């Protein structure tokens, strides 16, 4: 932490700040400048924050030096990118591209098995499908619940694809743990901190989606909640954020991918479906995600999107998935990655 004094700060005021800092046991360095004095406090930023130094006479501002996210940071312990194996697929590390595909929501056995077969044939790495859905309206279809997980398990049995499904609420943790290979935390729950801790304790890889209005700093601090439970397998997902632009459903923040690659060791994937909310934009955004260095994508696919109970307009046609996957894989190959 750096405490910047006002230009008019008296020597006694500087000494009072130093004395207050020393009560926390941090190492204090006073740096007189031409105009103002800065006081460096090395160690325990949380302890320094709790001192409330902003309120002391002569203090102009308190500036954090170290990053707010710790375990997710590539600065501290982890300088190398994290790599995990999920059902034999490699996620992260720069040599593979993870293609997660499937329906937004499990609607029926036939629908899910149909999509699972199509995405498997097209080269998908994992199968997505929601059993418990976060819906804006309480009157919309909220998923089949636990029976959907049995359908997903059957699809996994048949195709060999690991299952990615959302943990919407802590009360479902047991059943999600039983069936999921990857536990998705949806955008709306990115800051439900108690749920992040529950997910962290399940001991399964967690796919953490960026909140609709969350900064990247907040995303990485949310990842810290999962990581601090001893769960090292966290996959971050950029899925579009709220901006002034309303032409697309959300604005896909492609800049987030190279930024995250600089600041975290965790794998980063992109959801090109929920950002635009429009099937016609999904393939260009998926190609762009691969081109900016994403470790994969998670994309929605349906055999009959017009009849889908959720997110039909953004779902790719299952019949076109093979061509889509080949195009995205070609872009990933430009960065030396092959499909996981
Ligand atoms: C989903 O993946 O179907 C979903 C609801 O995503 P998000 O949480 O990003 O809106
Ligand atoms: Mn969806």
Short mmCIF file of C-alpha atoms and ligand atoms in Angstrom, two decimals:
data_model
loop_
_atom_site.label_atom_id
_atom_site.label_comp_id
_atom_site.label_asym_id
_atom_site.label_seq_id
_atom_site.Cartn_x
_atom_site.Cartn_y
_atom_site.Cartn_z
CA UNK A 1 0.00 0.00 0.00
CA UNK A 2 1.10 3.55 -0.64
CA UNK A 3 -0.21 6.40 1.49
CA UNK A 4 0.07 9.71 -0.34
CA UNK A 5 0.01 12.79 1.91
CA UNK A 6 -1.37 16.18 0.86
CA UNK A 7 1.23 18.85 -0.10
CA UNK A 8 0.36 20.74 3.09
CA UNK A 9 0.75 17.75 5.42
CA UNK A 10 2.73 18.61 8.54
CA UNK A 11 5.61 16.48 9.83
CA UNK A 12 3.53 15.43 12.87
CA UNK A 13 0.75 14.24 10.56
CA UNK A 14 3.25 12.12 8.62
CA UNK A 15 4.59 10.71 11.88
CA UNK A 16 1.07 9.94 13.08
CA UNK A 17 0.42 7.89 9.92
CA UNK A 18 3.74 6.06 10.34
CA UNK A 19 2.90 5.29 13.97
CA UNK A 20 -0.56 3.98 13.03
CA UNK A 21 0.94 1.78 10.27
CA UNK A 22 3.53 0.35 12.64
CA UNK A 23 0.79 -0.99 14.89
CA UNK A 24 0.00 -3.59 12.16
CA UNK A 25 3.61 -4.77 11.92
CA UNK A 26 4.08 -3.72 8.28
CA UNK A 27 7.43 -2.42 7.08
CA UNK A 28 7.12 1.36 6.66
CA UNK A 29 9.19 3.48 4.26
CA UNK A 30 8.79 7.27 4.20
CA UNK A 31 9.53 8.81 0.80
CA UNK A 32 9.64 12.61 0.85
CA UNK A 33 9.03 14.08 -2.61
CA UNK A 34 9.35 17.55 -4.06
CA UNK A 35 5.67 18.30 -3.50
CA UNK A 36 4.28 15.56 -1.30
CA UNK A 37 5.42 12.73 0.89
CA UNK A 38 4.48 9.16 0.10
CA UNK A 39 4.60 6.43 2.73
CA UNK A 40 5.06 2.87 1.58
CA UNK A 41 3.58 0.08 3.72
CA UNK A 42 5.00 -3.31 2.78
CA UNK A 43 3.00 -6.43 3.80
CA UNK A 44 -0.59 -7.15 4.91
CA UNK A 45 -2.60 -4.80 2.66
CA UNK A 46 -5.87 -5.96 4.29
CA UNK A 47 -4.60 -4.91 7.72
CA UNK A 48 -3.59 -1.51 6.33
CA UNK A 49 -6.96 -1.08 4.61
CA UNK A 50 -8.73 -1.68 7.91
CA UNK A 51 -6.83 1.18 9.57
CA UNK A 52 -9.02 3.69 7.73
CA UNK A 53 -6.04 5.96 7.02
CA UNK A 54 -8.06 8.01 4.51
CA UNK A 55 -9.69 9.76 7.44
CA UNK A 56 -6.43 10.90 9.11
CA UNK A 57 -5.36 14.54 8.88
CA UNK A 58 -2.90 15.19 6.06
CA UNK A 59 -3.70 12.00 4.11
CA UNK A 60 -4.68 12.57 0.48
CA UNK A 61 -5.23 8.97 -0.68
CA UNK A 62 -4.36 5.35 -0.04
CA UNK A 63 -3.25 3.52 -3.18
CA UNK A 64 -3.04 -0.29 -3.35
CA UNK A 65 0.12 -1.54 -5.03
CA UNK A 66 -0.47 -5.27 -5.11
CA UNK A 67 -3.36 -6.75 -7.04
CA UNK A 68 -6.69 -7.43 -5.38
CA UNK A 69 -6.80 -10.99 -6.72
CA UNK A 70 -4.18 -13.34 -5.32
CA UNK A 71 -4.53 -17.02 -6.17
CA UNK A 72 -5.76 -16.33 -9.70
CA UNK A 73 -2.87 -13.99 -10.39
CA UNK A 74 0.02 -15.04 -12.57
CA UNK A 75 2.19 -12.61 -10.59
CA UNK A 76 2.58 -14.38 -7.28
CA UNK A 77 3.09 -18.11 -7.33
CA UNK A 78 1.93 -19.26 -10.74
CA UNK A 79 4.02 -17.97 -13.59
CA UNK A 80 3.16 -20.87 -15.89
CA UNK A 81 -0.34 -21.31 -17.35
CA UNK A 82 -2.47 -23.88 -15.51
CA UNK A 83 -3.30 -27.04 -17.44
CA UNK A 84 -5.95 -29.59 -16.42
CA UNK A 85 -7.12 -32.91 -17.72
CA UNK A 86 -10.89 -33.34 -17.86
CA UNK A 87 -12.03 -36.77 -19.02
CA UNK A 88 -8.87 -37.12 -21.10
CA UNK A 89 -9.17 -33.62 -22.64
CA UNK A 90 -6.43 -31.08 -21.98
CA UNK A 91 -7.68 -27.62 -20.98
CA UNK A 92 -5.28 -24.68 -20.93
CA UNK A 93 -1.58 -24.62 -21.58
CA UNK A 94 -1.60 -23.33 -25.14
CA UNK A 95 -1.55 -26.45 -27.27
CA UNK A 96 -5.23 -27.42 -27.26
CA UNK A 97 -8.55 -25.70 -27.97
CA UNK A 98 -11.52 -26.90 -25.96
CA UNK A 99 -14.78 -27.00 -27.89
CA UNK A 100 -17.70 -27.30 -25.48
CA UNK A 101 -21.01 -27.61 -27.31
CA UNK A 102 -24.57 -28.69 -26.68
CA UNK A 103 -28.04 -27.41 -25.99
CA UNK A 104 -28.66 -24.43 -23.76
CA UNK A 105 -31.04 -26.60 -21.78
CA UNK A 106 -31.83 -30.28 -21.59
CA UNK A 107 -35.42 -30.41 -22.86
CA UNK A 108 -35.81 -34.13 -23.52
CA UNK A 109 -33.81 -37.31 -23.93
CA UNK A 110 -34.20 -37.30 -27.72
CA UNK A 111 -33.22 -33.65 -28.07
CA UNK A 112 -30.12 -34.02 -25.89
CA UNK A 113 -28.92 -37.30 -27.38
CA UNK A 114 -29.46 -35.91 -30.88
CA UNK A 115 -27.35 -32.83 -30.20
CA UNK A 116 -24.74 -34.87 -28.31
CA UNK A 117 -24.25 -37.16 -31.30
CA UNK A 118 -23.98 -34.22 -33.69
CA UNK A 119 -21.42 -32.32 -31.64
CA UNK A 120 -19.41 -35.47 -30.99
CA UNK A 121 -19.31 -36.16 -34.74
CA UNK A 122 -18.23 -32.56 -35.33
CA UNK A 123 -15.25 -32.86 -32.99
CA UNK A 124 -16.54 -31.37 -29.72
CA UNK A 125 -14.41 -31.84 -26.61
CA UNK A 126 -17.27 -31.74 -24.07
CA UNK A 127 -21.06 -31.59 -23.92
CA UNK A 128 -22.88 -28.67 -22.33
CA UNK A 129 -26.50 -28.72 -21.17
CA UNK A 130 -28.45 -26.98 -18.44
CA UNK A 131 -30.54 -28.92 -15.93
CA UNK A 132 -31.18 -25.99 -13.57
CA UNK A 133 -31.54 -22.74 -15.51
CA UNK A 134 -31.31 -19.16 -14.29
CA UNK A 135 -34.18 -17.40 -16.08
CA UNK A 136 -34.93 -13.71 -16.03
CA UNK A 137 -38.65 -14.40 -15.68
CA UNK A 138 -39.82 -16.85 -13.01
CA UNK A 139 -42.49 -18.00 -15.48
CA UNK A 140 -39.98 -19.16 -18.13
CA UNK A 141 -38.85 -22.81 -18.47
CA UNK A 142 -36.36 -23.44 -15.66
CA UNK A 143 -35.02 -26.78 -16.84
CA UNK A 144 -35.98 -30.35 -16.02
CA UNK A 145 -33.82 -30.44 -12.89
CA UNK A 146 -32.33 -33.73 -11.71
CA UNK A 147 -33.89 -35.87 -14.50
CA UNK A 148 -31.92 -33.74 -16.98
CA UNK A 149 -28.71 -34.84 -15.28
CA UNK A 150 -29.60 -38.47 -15.92
CA UNK A 151 -30.14 -37.66 -19.58
CA UNK A 152 -26.74 -35.93 -19.70
CA UNK A 153 -25.15 -38.97 -18.07
CA UNK A 154 -26.67 -41.17 -20.76
CA UNK A 155 -25.28 -38.83 -23.45
CA UNK A 156 -21.85 -39.05 -21.80
CA UNK A 157 -22.11 -42.82 -21.68
CA UNK A 158 -22.87 -42.98 -25.38
CA UNK A 159 -20.48 -40.29 -26.70
CA UNK A 160 -17.71 -40.27 -24.11
CA UNK A 161 -18.02 -36.48 -23.85
CA UNK A 162 -17.53 -35.00 -20.35
CA UNK A 163 -20.55 -33.03 -19.10
CA UNK A 164 -20.60 -29.30 -18.34
CA UNK A 165 -23.67 -28.20 -16.39
CA UNK A 166 -24.62 -25.30 -14.16
CA UNK A 167 -24.77 -25.28 -10.37
CA UNK A 168 -27.52 -22.71 -9.87
CA UNK A 169 -28.06 -23.09 -6.16
CA UNK A 170 -26.17 -24.67 -3.27
CA UNK A 171 -29.15 -26.97 -2.56
CA UNK A 172 -28.34 -28.84 -5.81
CA UNK A 173 -24.64 -29.34 -4.98
CA UNK A 174 -25.02 -33.05 -4.15
CA UNK A 175 -26.73 -34.02 -7.36
CA UNK A 176 -24.48 -31.80 -9.51
CA UNK A 177 -21.44 -33.38 -7.88
CA UNK A 178 -22.81 -36.81 -8.74
CA UNK A 179 -23.24 -36.11 -12.47
CA UNK A 180 -21.14 -33.14 -13.65
CA UNK A 181 -17.58 -33.35 -14.95
CA UNK A 182 -17.35 -29.55 -14.98
CA UNK A 183 -19.46 -27.36 -12.69
CA UNK A 184 -20.60 -24.18 -14.41
CA UNK A 185 -21.23 -21.04 -12.37
CA UNK A 186 -23.46 -18.79 -14.45
CA UNK A 187 -22.93 -15.11 -15.08
CA UNK A 188 -25.71 -14.15 -12.68
CA UNK A 189 -24.05 -16.06 -9.88
CA UNK A 190 -20.47 -14.92 -10.40
CA UNK A 191 -20.70 -12.86 -7.23
CA UNK A 192 -22.75 -15.31 -5.16
CA UNK A 193 -19.77 -15.87 -2.93
CA UNK A 194 -21.24 -18.63 -0.77
CA UNK A 195 -22.05 -20.60 -3.95
CA UNK A 196 -18.47 -20.12 -5.21
CA UNK A 197 -17.22 -21.68 -1.98
CA UNK A 198 -19.64 -24.57 -2.34
CA UNK A 199 -18.47 -25.11 -5.93
CA UNK A 200 -14.85 -24.91 -4.83
CA UNK A 201 -15.42 -27.69 -2.30
CA UNK A 202 -16.91 -30.12 -4.82
CA UNK A 203 -13.43 -30.94 -6.10
CA UNK A 204 -14.54 -30.76 -9.75
CA UNK A 205 -13.31 -28.29 -12.36
CA UNK A 206 -15.33 -25.07 -12.24
CA UNK A 207 -16.29 -23.04 -15.30
CA UNK A 208 -16.77 -19.51 -13.98
CA UNK A 209 -18.67 -17.13 -16.24
CA UNK A 210 -18.06 -13.42 -16.06
CA UNK A 211 -20.94 -11.47 -14.51
CA UNK A 212 -23.10 -9.33 -16.79
CA UNK A 213 -21.65 -6.13 -15.32
CA UNK A 214 -18.49 -7.42 -13.67
CA UNK A 215 -15.01 -6.09 -14.20
CA UNK A 216 -12.15 -8.48 -14.93
CA UNK A 217 -10.72 -7.64 -11.53
CA UNK A 218 -13.99 -8.80 -9.94
CA UNK A 219 -13.95 -11.96 -12.07
CA UNK A 220 -10.47 -12.84 -10.82
CA UNK A 221 -11.44 -12.15 -7.22
CA UNK A 222 -14.45 -14.44 -7.72
CA UNK A 223 -12.05 -17.10 -9.04
CA UNK A 224 -10.05 -16.65 -5.82
CA UNK A 225 -13.14 -17.80 -3.86
CA UNK A 226 -13.06 -21.14 -5.69
CA UNK A 227 -9.27 -21.45 -5.64
CA UNK A 228 -9.02 -20.80 -1.93
CA UNK A 229 -11.04 -23.98 -1.30
CA UNK A 230 -8.06 -25.88 -2.68
CA UNK A 231 -9.65 -26.34 -6.10
CA UNK A 232 -7.08 -25.40 -8.71
CA UNK A 233 -9.15 -26.22 -11.78
CA UNK A 234 -10.97 -23.01 -12.62
CA UNK A 235 -11.80 -22.07 -16.21
CA UNK A 236 -12.78 -18.45 -16.81
CA UNK A 237 -15.40 -17.58 -19.40
CA UNK A 238 -16.02 -14.28 -21.16
CA UNK A 239 -19.69 -14.30 -22.17
CA UNK A 240 -20.45 -10.66 -22.99
CA UNK A 241 -21.13 -7.72 -20.73
CA UNK A 242 -23.66 -4.90 -20.49
CA UNK A 243 -22.62 -1.74 -22.29
CA UNK A 244 -24.47 1.19 -23.90
CA UNK A 245 -24.70 -0.89 -27.08
CA UNK A 246 -28.03 -2.62 -27.55
CA UNK A 247 -27.63 -3.98 -31.10
CA UNK A 248 -26.28 -7.21 -29.66
CA UNK A 249 -27.66 -8.77 -26.49
CA UNK A 250 -24.35 -8.26 -24.69
CA UNK A 251 -21.04 -6.83 -25.87
CA UNK A 252 -18.45 -9.57 -26.24
CA UNK A 253 -15.30 -8.20 -24.64
CA UNK A 254 -12.65 -9.76 -26.84
CA UNK A 255 -9.99 -7.58 -25.25
CA UNK A 256 -10.64 -9.47 -22.02
CA UNK A 257 -8.98 -12.59 -23.42
CA UNK A 258 -5.47 -11.25 -24.04
CA UNK A 259 -5.76 -9.15 -20.85
CA UNK A 260 -6.65 -12.20 -18.78
CA UNK A 261 -3.85 -14.16 -20.44
CA UNK A 262 -1.42 -11.53 -19.14
CA UNK A 263 -2.79 -11.42 -15.60
CA UNK A 264 -3.91 -14.93 -14.71
CA UNK A 265 -2.60 -18.45 -15.11
CA UNK A 266 -6.14 -19.84 -15.48
CA UNK A 267 -7.51 -21.02 -18.84
CA UNK A 268 -9.89 -18.59 -20.53
CA UNK A 269 -12.73 -19.58 -22.83
CA UNK A 270 -15.37 -17.57 -24.68
CA UNK A 271 -19.14 -18.03 -24.99
CA UNK A 272 -19.98 -16.67 -28.45
CA UNK A 273 -23.68 -17.63 -28.09
CA UNK A 274 -24.97 -15.58 -25.14
CA UNK A 275 -23.07 -12.43 -26.12
CA UNK A 276 -24.77 -11.72 -29.45
CA UNK A 277 -27.97 -13.67 -28.82
CA UNK A 278 -28.03 -14.17 -32.61
CA UNK A 279 -26.90 -17.33 -34.41
CA UNK A 280 -25.53 -15.37 -37.39
CA UNK A 281 -22.86 -13.77 -35.21
CA UNK A 282 -21.79 -16.90 -33.38
CA UNK A 283 -19.31 -18.25 -35.93
CA UNK A 284 -17.45 -14.95 -36.50
CA UNK A 285 -17.18 -14.41 -32.75
CA UNK A 286 -16.03 -17.99 -32.19
CA UNK A 287 -13.32 -17.57 -34.83
CA UNK A 288 -12.30 -14.27 -33.25
CA UNK A 289 -12.09 -15.94 -29.83
CA UNK A 290 -9.74 -18.55 -31.23
CA UNK A 291 -7.69 -15.87 -32.97
CA UNK A 292 -7.19 -13.75 -29.82
CA UNK A 293 -5.88 -16.73 -27.90
CA UNK A 294 -8.86 -18.22 -26.05
CA UNK A 295 -8.33 -21.74 -24.73
CA UNK A 296 -11.73 -22.76 -26.04
CA UNK A 297 -15.37 -21.85 -26.51
CA UNK A 298 -18.70 -22.95 -25.10
CA UNK A 299 -21.41 -22.82 -27.73
CA UNK A 300 -25.12 -23.63 -27.93
CA UNK A 301 -26.44 -26.11 -30.49
CA UNK A 302 -29.95 -27.46 -31.17
CA UNK A 303 -31.42 -29.75 -33.81
CA UNK A 304 -34.50 -27.55 -34.12
CA UNK A 305 -33.69 -24.12 -32.65
CA UNK A 306 -37.07 -22.70 -33.61
CA UNK A 307 -38.65 -25.15 -31.18
CA UNK A 308 -36.07 -24.64 -28.40
CA UNK A 309 -37.46 -23.82 -24.96
CA UNK A 310 -34.52 -21.52 -24.20
CA UNK A 311 -32.02 -19.53 -26.32
CA UNK A 312 -33.17 -20.86 -29.71
CA UNK A 313 -32.26 -17.70 -31.69
CA UNK A 314 -28.59 -18.02 -30.76
CA UNK A 315 -28.35 -21.82 -31.08
CA UNK A 316 -26.43 -23.23 -34.03
CA UNK A 317 -28.17 -25.85 -36.16
CA UNK A 318 -26.82 -29.25 -35.19
CA UNK A 319 -26.64 -30.13 -38.89
CA UNK A 320 -24.17 -27.25 -39.41
CA UNK A 321 -22.01 -27.93 -36.38
CA UNK A 322 -19.35 -29.92 -38.25
CA UNK A 323 -18.63 -27.05 -40.66
CA UNK A 324 -18.65 -24.57 -37.76
CA UNK A 325 -16.19 -26.66 -35.75
CA UNK A 326 -13.83 -27.06 -38.71
CA UNK A 327 -13.78 -23.29 -39.26
CA UNK A 328 -13.07 -22.54 -35.60
CA UNK A 329 -10.43 -25.29 -35.42
CA UNK A 330 -8.67 -23.76 -38.42
CA UNK A 331 -8.42 -20.45 -36.54
CA UNK A 332 -7.16 -22.18 -33.40
CA UNK A 333 -4.58 -23.97 -35.55
CA UNK A 334 -3.15 -20.58 -36.55
CA UNK A 335 -2.03 -20.30 -32.92
CA UNK A 336 -0.70 -23.86 -32.89
CA UNK A 337 -3.70 -25.40 -31.11
CA UNK A 338 -5.60 -28.55 -31.97
CA UNK A 339 -9.04 -29.53 -30.71
CA UNK A 340 -8.89 -31.06 -27.23
C1 LIG B 1 -25.93 -20.65 -20.18
O1 LIG B 1 -24.77 -21.04 -20.34
O2 LIG B 1 -26.92 -21.23 -20.68
C2 LIG B 1 -26.16 -19.39 -19.43
C3 LIG B 1 -27.31 -19.17 -18.82
O3 LIG B 1 -25.11 -18.56 -19.48
P1 LIG B 1 -24.86 -17.18 -18.70
O4 LIG B 1 -24.80 -17.53 -17.26
O5 LIG B 1 -23.54 -16.72 -19.27
O6 LIG B 1 -25.98 -16.26 -19.05
MN1 LIG B 2 -28.33 -20.42 -22.81
#
